[in-house]
GROMACS .gro file of C-alpha atoms in nm:
model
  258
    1UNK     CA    1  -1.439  -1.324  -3.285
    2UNK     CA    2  -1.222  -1.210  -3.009
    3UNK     CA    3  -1.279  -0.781  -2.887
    4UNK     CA    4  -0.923  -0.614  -2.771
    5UNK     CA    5  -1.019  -0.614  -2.465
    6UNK     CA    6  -1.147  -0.933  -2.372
    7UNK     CA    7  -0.884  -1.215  -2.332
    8UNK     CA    8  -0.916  -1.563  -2.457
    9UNK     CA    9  -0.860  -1.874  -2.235
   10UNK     CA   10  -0.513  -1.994  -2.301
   11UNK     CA   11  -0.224  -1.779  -2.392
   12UNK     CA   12   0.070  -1.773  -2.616
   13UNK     CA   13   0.367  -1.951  -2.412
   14UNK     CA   14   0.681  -1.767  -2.392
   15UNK     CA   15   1.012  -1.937  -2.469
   16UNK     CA   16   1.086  -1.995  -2.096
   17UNK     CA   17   0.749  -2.063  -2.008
   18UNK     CA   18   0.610  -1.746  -1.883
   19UNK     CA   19   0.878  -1.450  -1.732
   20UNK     CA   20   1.032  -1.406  -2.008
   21UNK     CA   21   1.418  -1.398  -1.829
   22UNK     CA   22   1.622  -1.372  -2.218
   23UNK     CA   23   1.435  -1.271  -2.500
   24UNK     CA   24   1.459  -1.603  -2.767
   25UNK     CA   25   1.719  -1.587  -3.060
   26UNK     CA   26   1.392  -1.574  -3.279
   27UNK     CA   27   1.364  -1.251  -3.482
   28UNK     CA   28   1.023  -1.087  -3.377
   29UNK     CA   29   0.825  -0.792  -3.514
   30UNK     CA   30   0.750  -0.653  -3.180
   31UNK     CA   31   0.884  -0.669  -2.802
   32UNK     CA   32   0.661  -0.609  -2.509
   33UNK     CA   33   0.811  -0.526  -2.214
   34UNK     CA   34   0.510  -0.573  -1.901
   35UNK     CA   35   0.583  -0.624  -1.527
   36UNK     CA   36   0.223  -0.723  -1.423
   37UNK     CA   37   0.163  -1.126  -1.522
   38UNK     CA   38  -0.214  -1.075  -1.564
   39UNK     CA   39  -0.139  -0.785  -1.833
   40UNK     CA   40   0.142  -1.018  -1.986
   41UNK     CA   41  -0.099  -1.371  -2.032
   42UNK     CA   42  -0.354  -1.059  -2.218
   43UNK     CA   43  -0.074  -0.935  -2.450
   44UNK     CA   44   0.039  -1.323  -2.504
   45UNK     CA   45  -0.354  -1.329  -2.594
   46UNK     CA   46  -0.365  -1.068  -2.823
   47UNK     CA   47  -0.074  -1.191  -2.958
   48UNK     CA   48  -0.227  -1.531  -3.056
   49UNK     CA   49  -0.525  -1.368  -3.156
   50UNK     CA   50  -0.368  -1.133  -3.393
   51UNK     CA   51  -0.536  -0.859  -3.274
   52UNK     CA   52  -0.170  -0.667  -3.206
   53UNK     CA   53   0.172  -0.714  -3.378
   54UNK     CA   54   0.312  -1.065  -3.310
   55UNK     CA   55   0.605  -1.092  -3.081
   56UNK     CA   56   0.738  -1.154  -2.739
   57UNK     CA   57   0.647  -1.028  -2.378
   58UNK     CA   58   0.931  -0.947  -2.156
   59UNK     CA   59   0.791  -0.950  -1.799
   60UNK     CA   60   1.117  -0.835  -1.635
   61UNK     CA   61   1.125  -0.510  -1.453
   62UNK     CA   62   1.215  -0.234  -1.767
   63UNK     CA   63   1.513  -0.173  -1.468
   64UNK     CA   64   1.657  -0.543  -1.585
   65UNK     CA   65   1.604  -0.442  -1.982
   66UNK     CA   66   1.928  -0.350  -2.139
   67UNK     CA   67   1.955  -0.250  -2.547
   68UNK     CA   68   2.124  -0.566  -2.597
   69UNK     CA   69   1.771  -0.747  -2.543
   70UNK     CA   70   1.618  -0.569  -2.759
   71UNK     CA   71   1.867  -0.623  -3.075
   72UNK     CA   72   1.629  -0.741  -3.405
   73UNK     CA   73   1.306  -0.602  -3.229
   74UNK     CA   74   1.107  -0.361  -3.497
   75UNK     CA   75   0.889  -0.244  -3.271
   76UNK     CA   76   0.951  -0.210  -2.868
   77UNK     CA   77   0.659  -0.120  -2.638
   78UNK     CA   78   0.745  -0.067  -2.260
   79UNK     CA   79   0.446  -0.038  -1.983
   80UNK     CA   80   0.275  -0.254  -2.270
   81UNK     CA   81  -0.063  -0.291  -2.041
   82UNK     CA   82  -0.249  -0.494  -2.270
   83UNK     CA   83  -0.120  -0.405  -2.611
   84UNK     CA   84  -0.295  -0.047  -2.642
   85UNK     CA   85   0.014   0.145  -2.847
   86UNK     CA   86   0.042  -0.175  -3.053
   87UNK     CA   87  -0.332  -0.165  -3.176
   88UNK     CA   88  -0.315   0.225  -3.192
   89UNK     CA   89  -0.056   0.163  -3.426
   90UNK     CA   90  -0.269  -0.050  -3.629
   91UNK     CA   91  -0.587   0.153  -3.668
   92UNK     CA   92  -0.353   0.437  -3.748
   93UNK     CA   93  -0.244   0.245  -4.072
   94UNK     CA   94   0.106   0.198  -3.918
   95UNK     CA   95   0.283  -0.118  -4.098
   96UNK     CA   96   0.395  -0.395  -3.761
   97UNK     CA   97   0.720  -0.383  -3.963
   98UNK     CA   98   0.757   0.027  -3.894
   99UNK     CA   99   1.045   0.100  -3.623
  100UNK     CA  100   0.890   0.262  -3.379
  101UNK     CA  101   0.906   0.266  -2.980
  102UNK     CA  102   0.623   0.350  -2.757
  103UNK     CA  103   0.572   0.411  -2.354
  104UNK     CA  104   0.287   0.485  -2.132
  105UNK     CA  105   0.550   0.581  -1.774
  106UNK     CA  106   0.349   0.495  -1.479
  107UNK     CA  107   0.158   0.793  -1.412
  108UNK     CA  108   0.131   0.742  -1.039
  109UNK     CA  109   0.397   1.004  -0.924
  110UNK     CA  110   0.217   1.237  -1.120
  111UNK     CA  111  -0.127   1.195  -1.074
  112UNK     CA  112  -0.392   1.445  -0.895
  113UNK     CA  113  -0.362   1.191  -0.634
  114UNK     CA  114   0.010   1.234  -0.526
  115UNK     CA  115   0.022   1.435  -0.206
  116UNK     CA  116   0.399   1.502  -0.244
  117UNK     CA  117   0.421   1.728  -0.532
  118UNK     CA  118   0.775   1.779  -0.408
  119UNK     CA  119   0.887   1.409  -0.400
  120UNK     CA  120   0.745   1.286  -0.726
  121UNK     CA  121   1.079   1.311  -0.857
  122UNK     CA  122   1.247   1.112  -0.640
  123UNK     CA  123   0.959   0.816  -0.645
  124UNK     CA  124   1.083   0.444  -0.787
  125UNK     CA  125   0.795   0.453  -0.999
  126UNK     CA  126   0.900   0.757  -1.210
  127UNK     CA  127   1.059   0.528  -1.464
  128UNK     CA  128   1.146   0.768  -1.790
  129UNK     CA  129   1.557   0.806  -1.657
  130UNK     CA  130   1.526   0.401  -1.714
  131UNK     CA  131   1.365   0.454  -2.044
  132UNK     CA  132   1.565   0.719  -2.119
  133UNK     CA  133   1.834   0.484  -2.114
  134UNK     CA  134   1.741   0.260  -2.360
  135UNK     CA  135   1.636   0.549  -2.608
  136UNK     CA  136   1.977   0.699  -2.524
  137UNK     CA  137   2.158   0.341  -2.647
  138UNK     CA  138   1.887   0.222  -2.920
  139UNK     CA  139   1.839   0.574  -3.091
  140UNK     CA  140   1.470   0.474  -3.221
  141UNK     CA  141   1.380   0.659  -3.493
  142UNK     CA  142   1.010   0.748  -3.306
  143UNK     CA  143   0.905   0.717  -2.957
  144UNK     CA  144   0.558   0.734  -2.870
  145UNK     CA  145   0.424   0.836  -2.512
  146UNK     CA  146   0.133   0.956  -2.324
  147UNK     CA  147   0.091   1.042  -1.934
  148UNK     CA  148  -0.223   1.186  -1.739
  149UNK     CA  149  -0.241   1.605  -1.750
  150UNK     CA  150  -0.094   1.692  -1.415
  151UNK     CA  151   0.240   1.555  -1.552
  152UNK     CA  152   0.309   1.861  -1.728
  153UNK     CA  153   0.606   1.947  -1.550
  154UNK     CA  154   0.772   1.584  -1.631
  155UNK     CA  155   0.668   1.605  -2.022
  156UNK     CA  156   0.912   1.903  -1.955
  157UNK     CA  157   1.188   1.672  -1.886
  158UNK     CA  158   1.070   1.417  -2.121
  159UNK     CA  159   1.086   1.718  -2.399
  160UNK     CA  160   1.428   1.832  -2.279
  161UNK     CA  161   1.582   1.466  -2.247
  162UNK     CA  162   1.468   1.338  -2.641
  163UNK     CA  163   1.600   1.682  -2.768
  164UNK     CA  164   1.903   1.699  -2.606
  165UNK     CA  165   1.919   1.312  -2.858
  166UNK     CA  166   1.824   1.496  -3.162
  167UNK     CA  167   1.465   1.490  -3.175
  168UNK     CA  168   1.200   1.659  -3.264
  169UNK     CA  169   0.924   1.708  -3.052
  170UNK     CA  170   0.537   1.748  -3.048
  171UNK     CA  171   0.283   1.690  -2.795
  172UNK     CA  172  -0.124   1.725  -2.756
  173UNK     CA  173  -0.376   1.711  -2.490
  174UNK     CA  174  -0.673   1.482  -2.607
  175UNK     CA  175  -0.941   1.338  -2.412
  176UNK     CA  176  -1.177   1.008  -2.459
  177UNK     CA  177  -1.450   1.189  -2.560
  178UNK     CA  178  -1.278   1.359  -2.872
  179UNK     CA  179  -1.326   0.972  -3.029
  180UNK     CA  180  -1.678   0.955  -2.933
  181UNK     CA  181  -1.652   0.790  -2.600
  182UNK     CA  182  -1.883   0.905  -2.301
  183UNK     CA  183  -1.602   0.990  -2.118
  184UNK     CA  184  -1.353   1.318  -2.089
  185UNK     CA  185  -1.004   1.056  -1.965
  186UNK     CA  186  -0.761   1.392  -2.090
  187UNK     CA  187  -0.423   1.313  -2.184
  188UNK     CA  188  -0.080   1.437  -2.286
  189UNK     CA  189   0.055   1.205  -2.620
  190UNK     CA  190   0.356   1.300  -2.699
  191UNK     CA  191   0.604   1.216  -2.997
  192UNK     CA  192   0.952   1.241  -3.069
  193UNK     CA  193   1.047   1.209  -3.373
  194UNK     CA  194   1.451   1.158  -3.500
  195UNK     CA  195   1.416   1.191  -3.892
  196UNK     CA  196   1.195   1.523  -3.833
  197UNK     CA  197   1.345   1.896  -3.894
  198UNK     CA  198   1.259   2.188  -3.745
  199UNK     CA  199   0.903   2.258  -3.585
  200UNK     CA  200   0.650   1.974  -3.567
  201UNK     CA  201   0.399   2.000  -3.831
  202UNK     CA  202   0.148   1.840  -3.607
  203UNK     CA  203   0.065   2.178  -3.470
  204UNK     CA  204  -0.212   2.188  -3.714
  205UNK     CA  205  -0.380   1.898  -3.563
  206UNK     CA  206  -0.346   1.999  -3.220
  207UNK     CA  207  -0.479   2.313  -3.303
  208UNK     CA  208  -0.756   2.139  -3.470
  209UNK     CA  209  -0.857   1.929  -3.153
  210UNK     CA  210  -0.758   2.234  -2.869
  211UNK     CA  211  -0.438   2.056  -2.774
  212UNK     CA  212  -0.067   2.217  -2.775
  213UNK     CA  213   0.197   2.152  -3.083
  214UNK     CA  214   0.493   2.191  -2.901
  215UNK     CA  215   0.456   2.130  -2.516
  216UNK     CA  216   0.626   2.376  -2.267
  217UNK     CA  217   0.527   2.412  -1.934
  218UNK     CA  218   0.102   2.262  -1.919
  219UNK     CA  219   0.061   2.217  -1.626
  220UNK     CA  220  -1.703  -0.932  -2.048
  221UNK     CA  221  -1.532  -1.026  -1.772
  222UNK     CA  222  -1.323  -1.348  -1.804
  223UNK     CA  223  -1.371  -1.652  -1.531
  224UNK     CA  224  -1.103  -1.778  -1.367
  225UNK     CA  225  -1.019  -2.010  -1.045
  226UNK     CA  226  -0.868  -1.750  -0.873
  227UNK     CA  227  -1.182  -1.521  -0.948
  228UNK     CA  228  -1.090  -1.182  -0.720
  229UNK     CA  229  -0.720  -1.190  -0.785
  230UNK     CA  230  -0.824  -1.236  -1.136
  231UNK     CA  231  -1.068  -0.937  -1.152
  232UNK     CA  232  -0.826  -0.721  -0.942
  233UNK     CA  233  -0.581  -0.746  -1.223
  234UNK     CA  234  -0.846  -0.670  -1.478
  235UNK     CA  235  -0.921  -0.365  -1.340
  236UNK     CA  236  -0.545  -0.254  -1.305
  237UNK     CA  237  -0.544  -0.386  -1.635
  238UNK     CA  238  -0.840  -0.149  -1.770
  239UNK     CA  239  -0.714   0.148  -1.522
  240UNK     CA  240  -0.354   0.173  -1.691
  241UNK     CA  241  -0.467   0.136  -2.021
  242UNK     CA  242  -0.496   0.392  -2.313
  243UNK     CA  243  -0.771   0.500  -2.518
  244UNK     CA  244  -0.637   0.367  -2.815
  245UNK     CA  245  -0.834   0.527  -3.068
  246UNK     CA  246  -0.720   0.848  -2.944
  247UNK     CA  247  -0.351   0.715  -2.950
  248UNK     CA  248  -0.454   0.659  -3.349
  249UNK     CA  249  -0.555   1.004  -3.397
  250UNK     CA  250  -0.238   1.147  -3.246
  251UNK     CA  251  -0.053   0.870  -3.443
  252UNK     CA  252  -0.231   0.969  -3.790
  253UNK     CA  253  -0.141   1.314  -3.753
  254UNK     CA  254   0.188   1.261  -3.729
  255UNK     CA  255   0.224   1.015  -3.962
  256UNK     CA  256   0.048   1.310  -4.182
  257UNK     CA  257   0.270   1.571  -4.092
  258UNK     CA  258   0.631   1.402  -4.115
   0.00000   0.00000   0.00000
């Protein structure tokens, strides 16, 4: 048996070998979009395992991505990490052939750590006007997304940009430990939904687990050759990733409420 977080030994080639330059002509379920190659051979893992929706990782910068790659994709997951949305989806009871989009934005800008409150903005690494983008030309009917609690400000944009498209949209605040784990990890998951009318009935979950229905304003290690680059990427890999059985939860409740 293989865990979802443990990678196997040999990964699920790409059609050009590895950076995955064009997307192939072959119609997949799901599209992966992952800069970090250590985080893109997992996902190819996962892949092969069946552990998350079959498809293809993309390992180009989501700057190089345009909606023309992403034509006869079901299901398109930017900042993939190691497949955490995808497998949320899946304990949530969400079919791999459900449209849907999801998006963990590199929380870096944003994060307790960021001295420059003032320049967070203007950082490369705040990446949602890129994703924005792609919502803007693919119209998905639901976007999934999460970031770490001191990004309240940017959920604001976030919230602005997907309803200025038409959408709906909900958010929560839900830590680790809400799922049991030993550990409090708090963080905003946020939906927008394009099929949705008027207020997001997920309010009654949030209010259920202390989070916000409609956010304004809230503030077995593997061995390789190249052991320490290897375990340096594993523990990007871990540090970027999502809880995903809290990603279910949120992902349950609004599959409940629309």
């Amino acid at each position: 048996a293989v865990s979802f977080y443990r990678p196997i030994a040999h990964g699920r080639p790409t059609p050009s070998g590895g950076d995955c330059g064009a997307i192939s002509d072959a119609v997949m379920t799901a599209y992966y979009n992952e800069i970090e190659p250590y985080a893109a051979e997992w996902l190819r893992n996962l892949i092969k395992a069946g552990l998350i929706a079959d498809g293809e990782v993309d390992t180009r910068s989501i700057v190089d991505v345009q909606a023309d790659d992403l034509r006869g994709f079901t299901q398109c997951h930017f900042f993939a990490g190691i497949g955490g949305w995808s497998y949320a989806l899946r304990l949530a009871g969400w079919p791999d052939d459900r449209p849907v989009w999801t998006g963990s934005c590199p929380c870096q800008p944003f994060s307790s750590c960021h001295n420059h409150t003032a320049k967070r903005y203007a950082d490369d690494r705040n990446l949602w006007p890129v994703w924005a983008r792609l919502i803007t030309a693919s119209t998905p009917r639901a976007v999934f997304g999460e970031q770490v609690v001191d990004a309240g400000d940017w959920v604001d944009v976030v919230c602005n940009d997907l309803e200025a498209l038409g959408y709906e949209f909900g958010a929560s605040v839900l830590p680790a430990c809400c799922v049991g784990s030993d550990h409090a990890r708090p963080r905003i998951f946020f939906v927008g939904d394009s099929h949705m009318h008027g207020e997001p009935s997920i309010a009654r979950h949030a209010k259920e687990v202390g989070g916000v229905p409609r956010h304004r304003g809230i503030k077995q290690e593997l061995a390789f050759e190249d052991g320490l680059s290897r375990r340096v990427g594993a523990m990007r890999a871990y540090g970027n990733a999502i809880v995903p059985q809290v990603a279910a939860e949120f992902i349950s409740a609004f599959m409940e409420a629309a």
